Amino acid sequence: MTDTKQLFIEADQTQLFQNWDGLSREDQQTLLSNLEQISSKRAPAKLLEDCQNAIKFSQANSSNDAVVDVQPLPHTSYESLIGNGDKEDEYHQVGLEAIGKGEVAVILMAGGQGTRLGSSQPKGCYDIGLPSKKSLFQIQAEKLIRLQEMVKVNKVEIPWYIMTSGPTRAATEAYFQEHDYFGLSKRQITFFNQGTLPAFDLTGEHFLMKDPVSLSQSPDGNGGLYRAIKENGLIEDFDKRGVKHVYMYCVDNVLSKMADPVFIGFAIKHGFELATKAVRKRDAHESVGLIATKNSKPCVIEYSEISNELAEAEDEEGLLKLRAGNIVNHYYLVDLLKRDLGQWCETMPYHIAKKKIPAYDSATGKYTKPTEPNGIKLEQFIFDVFETVPLDKFGCLEVDRSKEFSPLKNGPGSNNDNPETSRLAYLRLGTSWLKDAGAIVKDGVLVEVSNKLSYGGENLSQFKGQVFDKNGTTLEK
């Protein structure tokens, strides 16, 4: 513990110990223990260096001096499912075969709390207001159950790795236990934690304290997934289970197609090591990251980084040249993770976010609740590894937004991406499946179709000719 204190003092962090003599012996030990947990993963000097590098990286990115050639992905890397039913069927069969062999796993990023939604629970526990009152977690679990049933050759349990965070881990596990894992086997679900990083003052030269015995910390961004995979031994578990392909998605997308056979098949068929899904931009100026190439390397570029002229440019078909909106839904070949994961963890850049961070001043013993940004949080972006993948090993599949993407970002009554829009998207999709199966659905009526009954519109022929004329109906298996 004395060594831990010395490490931070040598890193010029004496402000952490200005009230040392005023702490009880127990609190001194708690402070050192908390600092040791941080320094055991990365030395304080290295963390401070990372912050300084992130500040420089941010300044360089905000400069217009660099010459950047942004182009859409080449046709060899980009394909659309819209109006391409034959290809969709072909990929579905390839993906379903891989699932049947036990080669596919799912990673869920579920570290967020439902604070913006007015909930203190993990976001995955949130009820978007369906007639069934199912939570996001239950909806997603039932998609896995149905998909497992669709594999005829073997009894398959698709491994589901759920990334939580410090504040959500216990509540998430308890929620799954209370609901008996929603009908899945306990052994196919693995919980693991996202990492955290200390917060810094605006100079990036000093750590901020949360209270007399701990530093202020925050999640390390969605790019922290890679370090979490490494530190929690997921690669070894993939090997033990025979997993070769990983489907990754975010908890807040109610329409995400768990372990999507079409997406998996697309990647396998083309030999892609990393692939991503995209939805077509609503318009030229929609505020969404774009999957493209930057200086001939795959990337996600922010809408604010391109000119109006480039944003509005059209191709020969009259579509936007840059139209592939990022929805953070990825495929990874496990062999790629084995080969490059360690390098990604060491070389991925950090990005800075200037925030209002409640802090404790050990010199005065006072707490501050700032009204202006007073500190820096570091985070990594999951797509920053895209440029490390050769273009011929990188794929992007454009999917129909109405079938696959309706994010839950904002609270009830907000302008968009809220519980109301998520619920409507889910009900509209299920209702469209019923109509396609020959059911008669009266105008204005929406029916909830359980994903235990149908994964993607199949298995609904028994409702042909049946009339649905009331809202609030739920079709369960």
CSV table of C-alpha atoms in Angstrom, one decimal:
chain,number,residue,atom,x,y,z
A,1,MET,CA,0.0,0.0,0.0
A,2,THR,CA,2.9,2.3,0.7
A,3,ASP,CA,4.2,1.6,-2.8
A,4,THR,CA,0.8,2.6,-4.2
A,5,LYS,CA,0.9,6.0,-2.4
A,6,GLN,CA,4.4,6.5,-3.7
A,7,LEU,CA,3.3,5.8,-7.3
A,8,PHE,CA,0.8,8.6,-7.2
A,9,ILE,CA,3.1,11.0,-5.5
A,10,GLU,CA,5.8,10.3,-8.1
A,11,ALA,CA,3.1,11.0,-10.7
A,12,ASP,CA,2.7,14.5,-9.1
A,13,GLN,CA,-0.7,13.7,-7.5
A,14,THR,CA,0.1,14.9,-4.0
A,15,GLN,CA,-3.3,16.7,-4.0
A,16,LEU,CA,-4.8,13.3,-3.3
A,17,PHE,CA,-3.1,13.2,0.1
A,18,GLN,CA,-3.4,16.7,1.4
A,19,ASN,CA,-5.9,15.6,4.1
A,20,TRP,CA,-4.0,12.4,4.8
A,21,ASP,CA,-3.4,13.2,8.5
A,22,GLY,CA,-7.1,14.1,8.9
A,23,LEU,CA,-8.3,10.7,7.8
A,24,SER,CA,-8.8,7.8,10.2
A,25,ARG,CA,-6.5,4.8,9.8
A,26,GLU,CA,-9.4,2.9,8.2
A,27,ASP,CA,-10.1,5.7,5.7
A,28,GLN,CA,-6.4,5.9,4.8
A,29,GLN,CA,-6.4,2.2,4.1
A,30,THR,CA,-9.6,2.5,2.0
A,31,LEU,CA,-8.1,5.4,-0.1
A,32,LEU,CA,-4.9,3.3,-0.7
A,33,SER,CA,-7.0,0.3,-1.6
A,34,ASN,CA,-9.1,2.2,-4.1
A,35,LEU,CA,-6.0,3.7,-5.6
A,36,GLU,CA,-4.3,0.3,-5.8
A,37,GLN,CA,-7.3,-1.1,-7.8
A,38,ILE,CA,-6.7,1.6,-10.4
A,39,SER,CA,-2.9,1.5,-10.5
A,40,SER,CA,-2.9,-2.4,-10.7
A,41,LYS,CA,-4.4,-2.1,-14.2
A,42,ARG,CA,-2.5,1.0,-15.5
A,43,ALA,CA,0.1,3.1,-13.7
A,44,PRO,CA,-1.0,6.6,-12.8
A,45,ALA,CA,1.7,8.2,-14.9
A,46,LYS,CA,0.4,6.2,-17.9
A,47,LEU,CA,-3.1,7.3,-17.3
A,48,LEU,CA,-2.0,11.0,-17.2
A,49,GLU,CA,0.0,10.5,-20.3
A,50,ASP,CA,-3.1,9.0,-22.0
A,51,CYS,CA,-5.1,12.1,-21.0
A,52,GLN,CA,-2.4,14.4,-22.5
A,53,ASN,CA,-2.4,12.4,-25.7
A,54,ALA,CA,-6.2,12.6,-25.9
A,55,ILE,CA,-6.1,16.3,-25.5
A,56,LYS,CA,-3.6,16.6,-28.3
A,57,PHE,CA,-5.6,14.1,-30.4
A,58,SER,CA,-8.7,16.2,-29.9
A,59,GLN,CA,-6.9,19.4,-30.9
A,60,ALA,CA,-5.5,17.7,-34.1
A,61,ASN,CA,-8.9,16.4,-35.1
A,62,SER,CA,-10.5,19.9,-34.7
A,63,SER,CA,-7.9,21.4,-37.0
A,64,ASN,CA,-8.8,21.8,-40.7
A,65,ASP,CA,-5.2,21.5,-41.8
A,66,ALA,CA,-5.2,17.8,-42.5
A,67,VAL,CA,-6.1,16.6,-46.0
A,68,VAL,CA,-8.7,13.9,-45.6
A,69,ASP,CA,-10.2,11.9,-48.5
A,70,VAL,CA,-13.6,10.7,-47.5
A,71,GLN,CA,-15.3,8.3,-49.8
A,72,PRO,CA,-18.2,5.7,-49.6
A,73,LEU,CA,-17.1,2.1,-49.1
A,74,PRO,CA,-16.4,0.3,-52.4
A,75,HIS,CA,-18.9,-2.2,-53.7
A,76,THR,CA,-16.7,-5.1,-52.6
A,77,SER,CA,-17.3,-4.1,-49.0
A,78,TYR,CA,-20.9,-2.7,-49.2
A,79,GLU,CA,-24.2,-4.4,-49.9
A,80,SER,CA,-27.8,-3.6,-49.3
A,81,LEU,CA,-30.6,-5.9,-48.3
A,82,ILE,CA,-33.2,-3.4,-49.4
A,83,GLY,CA,-34.9,-5.0,-52.5
A,84,ASN,CA,-32.4,-7.9,-52.4
A,85,GLY,CA,-34.5,-10.8,-51.1
A,86,ASP,CA,-32.6,-13.5,-52.9
A,87,LYS,CA,-29.3,-12.5,-51.2
A,88,GLU,CA,-31.0,-12.3,-47.9
A,89,ASP,CA,-32.3,-15.9,-48.2
A,90,GLU,CA,-28.8,-17.1,-49.2
A,91,TYR,CA,-27.1,-15.4,-46.3
A,92,HIS,CA,-29.8,-16.6,-43.9
A,93,GLN,CA,-29.0,-20.2,-44.7
A,94,VAL,CA,-25.3,-19.8,-44.3
A,95,GLY,CA,-25.7,-18.0,-41.0
A,96,LEU,CA,-28.2,-20.5,-39.7
A,97,GLU,CA,-25.8,-23.4,-40.5
A,98,ALA,CA,-23.1,-21.7,-38.4
A,99,ILE,CA,-25.5,-21.2,-35.6
A,100,GLY,CA,-26.5,-24.9,-35.8
A,101,LYS,CA,-22.8,-25.8,-35.4
A,102,GLY,CA,-22.6,-23.8,-32.2
A,103,GLU,CA,-20.2,-21.4,-33.8
A,104,VAL,CA,-22.0,-18.1,-33.1
A,105,ALA,CA,-22.1,-16.1,-29.9
A,106,VAL,CA,-23.7,-12.7,-29.0
A,107,ILE,CA,-22.2,-9.8,-27.1
A,108,LEU,CA,-24.6,-7.3,-25.6
A,109,MET,CA,-23.4,-3.9,-24.4
A,110,ALA,CA,-25.7,-3.1,-21.5
A,111,GLY,CA,-23.7,-1.0,-19.1
A,112,GLY,CA,-26.0,2.0,-19.2
A,113,GLN,CA,-28.6,3.1,-16.6
A,114,GLY,CA,-32.0,4.3,-17.5
A,115,THR,CA,-31.4,7.7,-16.0
A,116,ARG,CA,-32.6,9.7,-19.0
A,117,LEU,CA,-35.7,7.5,-19.1
A,118,GLY,CA,-36.5,8.4,-15.5
A,119,SER,CA,-35.5,5.0,-14.2
A,120,SER,CA,-32.8,4.0,-11.7
A,121,GLN,CA,-32.6,0.5,-13.1
A,122,PRO,CA,-30.3,-0.8,-15.9
A,123,LYS,CA,-31.7,0.3,-19.3
A,124,GLY,CA,-32.3,-3.3,-20.3
A,125,CYS,CA,-34.9,-3.6,-17.5
A,126,TYR,CA,-37.0,-0.8,-19.1
A,127,ASP,CA,-40.6,-1.4,-20.2
A,128,ILE,CA,-41.3,0.6,-23.3
A,129,GLY,CA,-45.0,0.2,-22.9
A,130,LEU,CA,-45.9,-2.9,-24.9
A,131,PRO,CA,-49.2,-4.6,-24.1
A,132,SER,CA,-47.2,-7.5,-22.6
A,133,LYS,CA,-45.1,-5.1,-20.5
A,134,LYS,CA,-42.0,-6.9,-21.5
A,135,SER,CA,-38.6,-5.3,-20.8
A,136,LEU,CA,-35.8,-4.9,-23.4
A,137,PHE,CA,-34.0,-7.8,-21.8
A,138,GLN,CA,-37.0,-10.1,-22.1
A,139,ILE,CA,-37.7,-9.1,-25.8
A,140,GLN,CA,-34.0,-9.9,-26.7
A,141,ALA,CA,-33.9,-13.2,-24.7
A,142,GLU,CA,-37.1,-14.4,-26.5
A,143,LYS,CA,-35.4,-13.7,-29.9
A,144,LEU,CA,-32.6,-16.1,-28.9
A,145,ILE,CA,-35.1,-18.7,-27.8
A,146,ARG,CA,-37.0,-18.6,-31.1
A,147,LEU,CA,-33.7,-18.6,-33.1
A,148,GLN,CA,-32.5,-21.7,-31.3
A,149,GLU,CA,-35.8,-23.4,-32.2
A,150,MET,CA,-35.3,-22.5,-35.9
A,151,VAL,CA,-32.1,-24.6,-35.9
A,152,LYS,CA,-33.4,-28.0,-36.8
A,153,VAL,CA,-30.3,-30.2,-36.9
A,154,ASN,CA,-29.0,-29.7,-33.3
A,155,LYS,CA,-30.2,-28.5,-30.0
A,156,VAL,CA,-28.2,-25.3,-29.7
A,157,GLU,CA,-27.6,-22.9,-26.8
A,158,ILE,CA,-26.3,-19.6,-28.2
A,159,PRO,CA,-23.9,-18.1,-25.7
A,160,TRP,CA,-24.9,-14.6,-24.6
A,161,TYR,CA,-22.2,-12.4,-23.1
A,162,ILE,CA,-23.7,-9.3,-21.3
A,163,MET,CA,-21.4,-6.4,-20.6
A,164,THR,CA,-22.5,-4.5,-17.6
A,165,SER,CA,-20.9,-1.7,-15.5
A,166,GLY,CA,-20.2,-1.2,-11.9
A,167,PRO,CA,-23.5,0.5,-11.2
A,168,THR,CA,-25.6,-2.0,-13.2
A,169,ARG,CA,-23.9,-5.4,-12.6
A,170,ALA,CA,-25.7,-6.5,-9.5
A,171,ALA,CA,-29.1,-5.2,-10.6
A,172,THR,CA,-28.8,-6.8,-14.0
A,173,GLU,CA,-27.8,-10.2,-12.6
A,174,ALA,CA,-30.6,-10.0,-10.0
A,175,TYR,CA,-33.1,-9.1,-12.7
A,176,PHE,CA,-32.2,-12.2,-14.8
A,177,GLN,CA,-32.4,-14.4,-11.7
A,178,GLU,CA,-35.8,-13.1,-10.7
A,179,HIS,CA,-37.1,-13.9,-14.2
A,180,ASP,CA,-35.5,-17.3,-14.4
A,181,TYR,CA,-33.3,-16.1,-17.3
A,182,PHE,CA,-36.5,-15.6,-19.4
A,183,GLY,CA,-36.5,-19.3,-20.4
A,184,LEU,CA,-32.8,-19.4,-21.4
A,185,SER,CA,-30.3,-21.7,-19.7
A,186,LYS,CA,-28.3,-20.0,-17.0
A,187,ARG,CA,-25.1,-21.6,-18.4
A,188,GLN,CA,-25.4,-19.8,-21.7
A,189,ILE,CA,-25.3,-16.4,-20.1
A,190,THR,CA,-22.1,-14.7,-19.0
A,191,PHE,CA,-22.0,-11.3,-17.3
A,192,PHE,CA,-18.8,-9.2,-17.4
A,193,ASN,CA,-18.0,-5.7,-16.5
A,194,GLN,CA,-17.0,-2.7,-18.6
A,195,GLY,CA,-13.9,-0.9,-17.4
A,196,THR,CA,-13.7,2.6,-15.9
A,197,LEU,CA,-11.3,5.4,-16.1
A,198,PRO,CA,-10.5,8.2,-13.6
A,199,ALA,CA,-11.6,11.8,-14.3
A,200,PHE,CA,-9.1,14.6,-14.7
A,201,ASP,CA,-9.1,18.4,-14.2
A,202,LEU,CA,-9.3,20.5,-17.3
A,203,THR,CA,-5.5,20.6,-17.7
A,204,GLY,CA,-5.4,16.8,-17.7
A,205,GLU,CA,-2.6,16.9,-15.2
A,206,HIS,CA,-4.5,15.9,-12.0
A,207,PHE,CA,-7.0,13.3,-11.0
A,208,LEU,CA,-10.3,14.5,-9.5
A,209,MET,CA,-11.5,13.0,-6.3
A,210,LYS,CA,-15.1,11.9,-5.7
A,211,ASP,CA,-14.8,11.9,-1.9
A,212,PRO,CA,-12.0,11.7,0.7
A,213,VAL,CA,-11.2,8.1,-0.1
A,214,SER,CA,-11.8,7.6,-3.9
A,215,LEU,CA,-11.2,9.1,-7.3
A,216,SER,CA,-14.0,10.2,-9.6
A,217,GLN,CA,-14.4,7.5,-12.3
A,218,SER,CA,-16.6,6.9,-15.3
A,219,PRO,CA,-17.1,4.1,-17.9
A,220,ASP,CA,-14.5,4.0,-20.6
A,221,GLY,CA,-16.8,4.3,-23.6
A,222,ASN,CA,-18.1,1.6,-26.0
A,223,GLY,CA,-14.5,1.1,-27.2
A,224,GLY,CA,-13.8,-0.3,-23.7
A,225,LEU,CA,-15.5,-3.4,-25.0
A,226,TYR,CA,-12.2,-4.6,-26.3
A,227,ARG,CA,-10.3,-4.3,-23.1
A,228,ALA,CA,-13.2,-5.9,-21.2
A,229,ILE,CA,-13.1,-8.9,-23.6
A,230,LYS,CA,-9.4,-9.3,-22.9
A,231,GLU,CA,-9.5,-8.8,-19.2
A,232,ASN,CA,-12.5,-11.1,-18.6
A,233,GLY,CA,-11.1,-14.0,-20.6
A,234,LEU,CA,-13.8,-14.1,-23.2
A,235,ILE,CA,-11.4,-15.3,-26.0
A,236,GLU,CA,-10.6,-18.3,-23.9
A,237,ASP,CA,-14.3,-19.0,-23.3
A,238,PHE,CA,-15.0,-18.7,-27.1
A,239,ASP,CA,-12.4,-21.4,-27.7
A,240,LYS,CA,-13.8,-23.6,-25.0
A,241,ARG,CA,-17.3,-23.3,-26.5
A,242,GLY,CA,-16.2,-23.6,-30.2
A,243,VAL,CA,-17.3,-20.0,-31.0
A,244,LYS,CA,-16.0,-18.6,-34.3
A,245,HIS,CA,-18.3,-15.7,-35.0
A,246,VAL,CA,-19.6,-12.9,-32.7
A,247,TYR,CA,-22.6,-10.7,-33.1
A,248,MET,CA,-22.4,-7.5,-31.1
A,249,TYR,CA,-25.3,-5.0,-30.4
A,250,CYS,CA,-26.5,-2.4,-28.0
A,251,VAL,CA,-29.3,-2.9,-25.4
A,252,ASP,CA,-31.3,0.1,-26.4
A,253,ASN,CA,-32.2,-1.1,-29.9
A,254,VAL,CA,-35.5,-2.9,-29.5
A,255,LEU,CA,-35.4,-4.2,-33.1
A,256,SER,CA,-31.9,-5.7,-33.0
A,257,LYS,CA,-31.9,-9.1,-34.6
A,258,MET,CA,-30.0,-11.3,-32.1
A,259,ALA,CA,-27.3,-13.4,-33.7
A,260,ASP,CA,-28.8,-12.4,-37.0
A,261,PRO,CA,-28.2,-15.3,-39.4
A,262,VAL,CA,-28.3,-13.0,-42.4
A,263,PHE,CA,-25.6,-10.7,-41.1
A,264,ILE,CA,-23.5,-13.7,-39.9
A,265,GLY,CA,-24.0,-15.4,-43.3
A,266,PHE,CA,-23.0,-12.1,-45.2
A,267,ALA,CA,-19.7,-12.0,-43.3
A,268,ILE,CA,-19.0,-15.7,-43.7
A,269,LYS,CA,-19.8,-15.7,-47.4
A,270,HIS,CA,-17.5,-12.8,-48.2
A,271,GLY,CA,-14.7,-13.7,-45.8
A,272,PHE,CA,-15.0,-10.5,-43.8
A,273,GLU,CA,-13.2,-10.4,-40.5
A,274,LEU,CA,-15.2,-7.4,-39.2
A,275,ALA,CA,-18.5,-6.2,-40.5
A,276,THR,CA,-21.1,-3.6,-39.5
A,277,LYS,CA,-24.7,-2.9,-40.2
A,278,ALA,CA,-25.9,0.4,-41.5
A,279,VAL,CA,-29.2,2.1,-42.1
A,280,ARG,CA,-29.9,4.6,-44.9
A,281,LYS,CA,-29.7,8.2,-43.8
A,282,ARG,CA,-33.1,9.8,-43.6
A,283,ASP,CA,-31.8,12.9,-45.3
A,284,ALA,CA,-28.5,14.5,-46.1
A,285,HIS,CA,-28.2,16.3,-42.8
A,286,GLU,CA,-29.3,13.6,-40.3
A,287,SER,CA,-27.1,13.8,-37.3
A,288,VAL,CA,-25.6,10.3,-37.5
A,289,GLY,CA,-22.1,8.9,-37.9
A,290,LEU,CA,-21.3,7.5,-41.3
A,291,ILE,CA,-19.6,4.3,-42.3
A,292,ALA,CA,-17.2,5.2,-45.1
A,293,THR,CA,-13.5,5.3,-45.9
A,294,LYS,CA,-11.0,7.9,-44.8
A,295,ASN,CA,-7.8,7.9,-46.8
A,296,SER,CA,-8.8,4.5,-48.2
A,297,LYS,CA,-9.3,2.9,-44.7
A,298,PRO,CA,-12.7,1.9,-43.2
A,299,CYS,CA,-14.0,4.4,-40.7
A,300,VAL,CA,-16.9,6.0,-39.0
A,301,ILE,CA,-16.9,9.7,-39.7
A,302,GLU,CA,-19.0,12.2,-37.8
A,303,TYR,CA,-21.6,14.1,-39.7
A,304,SER,CA,-19.9,17.3,-38.5
A,305,GLU,CA,-16.6,16.4,-40.1
A,306,ILE,CA,-17.9,16.5,-43.7
A,307,SER,CA,-18.9,19.5,-45.8
A,308,ASN,CA,-22.5,20.3,-46.8
A,309,GLU,CA,-21.4,19.6,-50.4
A,310,LEU,CA,-20.2,16.1,-49.6
A,311,ALA,CA,-23.2,15.4,-47.3
A,312,GLU,CA,-25.6,16.2,-50.2
A,313,ALA,CA,-23.6,14.5,-53.0
A,314,GLU,CA,-25.5,11.8,-54.8
A,315,ASP,CA,-24.5,8.7,-56.8
A,316,GLU,CA,-25.6,7.6,-60.3
A,317,GLU,CA,-28.8,6.1,-58.7
A,318,GLY,CA,-29.8,9.4,-57.1
A,319,LEU,CA,-29.0,8.1,-53.6
A,320,LEU,CA,-26.7,9.9,-51.2
A,321,LYS,CA,-23.1,8.9,-51.7
A,322,LEU,CA,-22.5,8.9,-48.0
A,323,ARG,CA,-25.7,7.3,-46.7
A,324,ALA,CA,-24.5,4.4,-44.4
A,325,GLY,CA,-25.7,5.5,-41.0
A,326,ASN,CA,-23.9,3.8,-38.1
A,327,ILE,CA,-26.1,1.8,-35.7
A,328,VAL,CA,-23.2,0.2,-33.6
A,329,ASN,CA,-24.1,-3.4,-34.6
A,330,HIS,CA,-21.0,-5.4,-35.5
A,331,TYR,CA,-19.7,-8.8,-36.5
A,332,TYR,CA,-16.3,-10.1,-35.4
A,333,LEU,CA,-14.4,-13.1,-36.6
A,334,VAL,CA,-13.0,-14.7,-33.4
A,335,ASP,CA,-9.7,-15.3,-35.2
A,336,LEU,CA,-9.4,-11.5,-35.8
A,337,LEU,CA,-9.9,-10.9,-32.1
A,338,LYS,CA,-7.3,-13.5,-31.2
A,339,ARG,CA,-4.8,-11.8,-33.6
A,340,ASP,CA,-5.5,-8.1,-33.0
A,341,LEU,CA,-7.2,-7.6,-29.6
A,342,GLY,CA,-4.1,-7.0,-27.6
A,343,GLN,CA,-2.8,-4.4,-30.1
A,344,TRP,CA,-6.2,-2.6,-30.1
A,345,CYS,CA,-6.1,-2.3,-26.4
A,346,GLU,CA,-2.7,-0.7,-26.5
A,347,THR,CA,-3.0,1.6,-29.5
A,348,MET,CA,-6.7,2.8,-29.6
A,349,PRO,CA,-6.9,6.5,-29.0
A,350,TYR,CA,-8.8,8.1,-26.2
A,351,HIS,CA,-11.3,10.9,-26.8
A,352,ILE,CA,-12.0,13.7,-24.3
A,353,ALA,CA,-15.3,14.9,-23.1
A,354,LYS,CA,-15.4,18.0,-21.0
A,355,LYS,CA,-18.0,17.6,-18.2
A,356,LYS,CA,-19.4,19.0,-15.1
A,357,ILE,CA,-18.0,16.6,-12.5
A,358,PRO,CA,-18.9,16.8,-8.8
A,359,ALA,CA,-15.6,16.8,-7.0
A,360,TYR,CA,-14.0,16.8,-3.5
A,361,ASP,CA,-11.1,19.0,-2.7
A,362,SER,CA,-8.9,17.3,-0.1
A,363,ALA,CA,-7.1,20.5,0.8
A,364,THR,CA,-10.3,22.3,1.9
A,365,GLY,CA,-12.4,19.3,2.7
A,366,LYS,CA,-15.2,20.8,0.6
A,367,TYR,CA,-17.4,19.3,-2.2
A,368,THR,CA,-18.1,21.2,-5.4
A,369,LYS,CA,-21.0,20.8,-7.7
A,370,PRO,CA,-19.9,22.8,-10.8
A,371,THR,CA,-22.3,24.7,-13.1
A,372,GLU,CA,-19.7,24.8,-15.9
A,373,PRO,CA,-17.4,22.0,-17.2
A,374,ASN,CA,-14.6,21.5,-14.7
A,375,GLY,CA,-13.0,18.2,-15.8
A,376,ILE,CA,-12.3,15.7,-18.5
A,377,LYS,CA,-13.6,12.2,-18.9
A,378,LEU,CA,-11.8,9.9,-21.3
A,379,GLU,CA,-13.6,7.4,-23.5
A,380,GLN,CA,-12.8,5.1,-26.4
A,381,PHE,CA,-14.9,4.6,-29.5
A,382,ILE,CA,-15.6,1.0,-30.7
A,383,PHE,CA,-15.2,2.0,-34.3
A,384,ASP,CA,-11.7,3.3,-33.9
A,385,VAL,CA,-10.3,-0.2,-34.7
A,386,PHE,CA,-12.0,-0.2,-38.2
A,387,GLU,CA,-9.0,1.4,-39.9
A,388,THR,CA,-6.8,-1.5,-38.7
A,389,VAL,CA,-8.8,-4.0,-40.8
A,390,PRO,CA,-7.8,-4.4,-44.5
A,391,LEU,CA,-10.6,-3.0,-46.7
A,392,ASP,CA,-11.1,-6.4,-48.4
A,393,LYS,CA,-11.7,-7.9,-45.0
A,394,PHE,CA,-14.3,-5.3,-43.9
A,395,GLY,CA,-17.9,-5.4,-44.8
A,396,CYS,CA,-21.0,-3.2,-44.4
A,397,LEU,CA,-24.6,-4.5,-44.8
A,398,GLU,CA,-27.3,-1.9,-45.3
A,399,VAL,CA,-30.6,-3.0,-43.6
A,400,ASP,CA,-34.1,-1.6,-43.5
A,401,ARG,CA,-34.3,0.8,-40.6
A,402,SER,CA,-38.0,0.0,-40.0
A,403,LYS,CA,-37.0,-3.7,-39.5
A,404,GLU,CA,-33.8,-3.4,-37.5
A,405,PHE,CA,-33.2,0.0,-35.8
A,406,SER,CA,-35.2,1.9,-33.3
A,407,PRO,CA,-33.0,3.2,-30.5
A,408,LEU,CA,-34.1,4.2,-27.0
A,409,LYS,CA,-32.0,7.2,-26.1
A,410,ASN,CA,-34.4,9.8,-24.7
A,411,GLY,CA,-37.1,10.0,-22.1
A,412,PRO,CA,-40.9,9.8,-22.6
A,413,GLY,CA,-42.4,12.7,-24.5
A,414,SER,CA,-39.1,13.8,-26.1
A,415,ASN,CA,-38.8,14.5,-29.8
A,416,ASN,CA,-37.4,11.2,-31.0
A,417,ASP,CA,-35.7,7.9,-30.1
A,418,ASN,CA,-37.9,7.6,-27.0
A,419,PRO,CA,-40.1,4.8,-25.5
A,420,GLU,CA,-43.1,5.9,-27.7
A,421,THR,CA,-41.1,5.5,-31.0
A,422,SER,CA,-39.5,2.2,-29.8
A,423,ARG,CA,-42.9,0.8,-28.9
A,424,LEU,CA,-44.5,2.0,-32.2
A,425,ALA,CA,-41.6,0.5,-34.3
A,426,TYR,CA,-41.9,-2.9,-32.5
A,427,LEU,CA,-45.7,-3.1,-32.9
A,428,ARG,CA,-45.6,-2.0,-36.5
A,429,LEU,CA,-43.0,-4.6,-37.4
A,430,GLY,CA,-45.0,-7.5,-35.8
A,431,THR,CA,-48.2,-6.2,-37.4
A,432,SER,CA,-46.5,-6.1,-40.9
A,433,TRP,CA,-45.5,-9.8,-40.4
A,434,LEU,CA,-49.1,-10.7,-39.7
A,435,LYS,CA,-50.3,-9.0,-42.8
A,436,ASP,CA,-47.6,-10.7,-44.9
A,437,ALA,CA,-48.8,-14.0,-43.5
A,438,GLY,CA,-52.3,-13.3,-44.7
A,439,ALA,CA,-54.0,-12.0,-41.5
A,440,ILE,CA,-56.6,-9.3,-41.8
A,441,VAL,CA,-55.6,-6.3,-39.6
A,442,LYS,CA,-58.0,-3.4,-39.5
A,443,ASP,CA,-56.8,0.1,-40.2
A,444,GLY,CA,-55.1,1.7,-37.1
A,445,VAL,CA,-54.8,-1.6,-35.3
A,446,LEU,CA,-51.4,-2.7,-34.0
A,447,VAL,CA,-50.7,-6.2,-32.7
A,448,GLU,CA,-47.8,-7.3,-30.6
A,449,VAL,CA,-46.2,-10.5,-31.9
A,450,SER,CA,-44.0,-12.2,-29.4
A,451,ASN,CA,-40.5,-13.0,-30.6
A,452,LYS,CA,-40.9,-16.5,-29.0
A,453,LEU,CA,-43.5,-17.0,-31.7
A,454,SER,CA,-41.6,-15.4,-34.6
A,455,TYR,CA,-38.0,-14.2,-35.0
A,456,GLY,CA,-38.4,-12.4,-38.3
A,457,GLY,CA,-41.9,-13.0,-39.6
A,458,GLU,CA,-41.8,-16.8,-40.0
A,459,ASN,CA,-44.2,-19.2,-38.2
A,460,LEU,CA,-47.3,-17.1,-38.6
A,461,SER,CA,-49.2,-19.0,-41.3
A,462,GLN,CA,-51.8,-20.1,-38.7
A,463,PHE,CA,-53.1,-16.6,-38.6
A,464,LYS,CA,-54.0,-16.4,-42.3
A,465,GLY,CA,-57.5,-15.0,-42.7
A,466,GLN,CA,-57.8,-14.2,-39.0
A,467,VAL,CA,-59.2,-10.8,-38.3
A,468,PHE,CA,-57.5,-8.4,-35.8
A,469,ASP,CA,-59.7,-5.4,-35.0
A,470,LYS,CA,-58.5,-4.3,-31.5
A,471,ASN,CA,-55.4,-2.7,-30.2
A,472,GLY,CA,-53.6,-4.2,-27.2
A,473,THR,CA,-53.6,-7.8,-28.6
A,474,THR,CA,-50.5,-9.9,-27.8
A,475,LEU,CA,-49.7,-13.1,-29.7
A,476,GLU,CA,-47.7,-15.4,-27.6
A,477,LYS,CA,-46.3,-18.8,-28.4
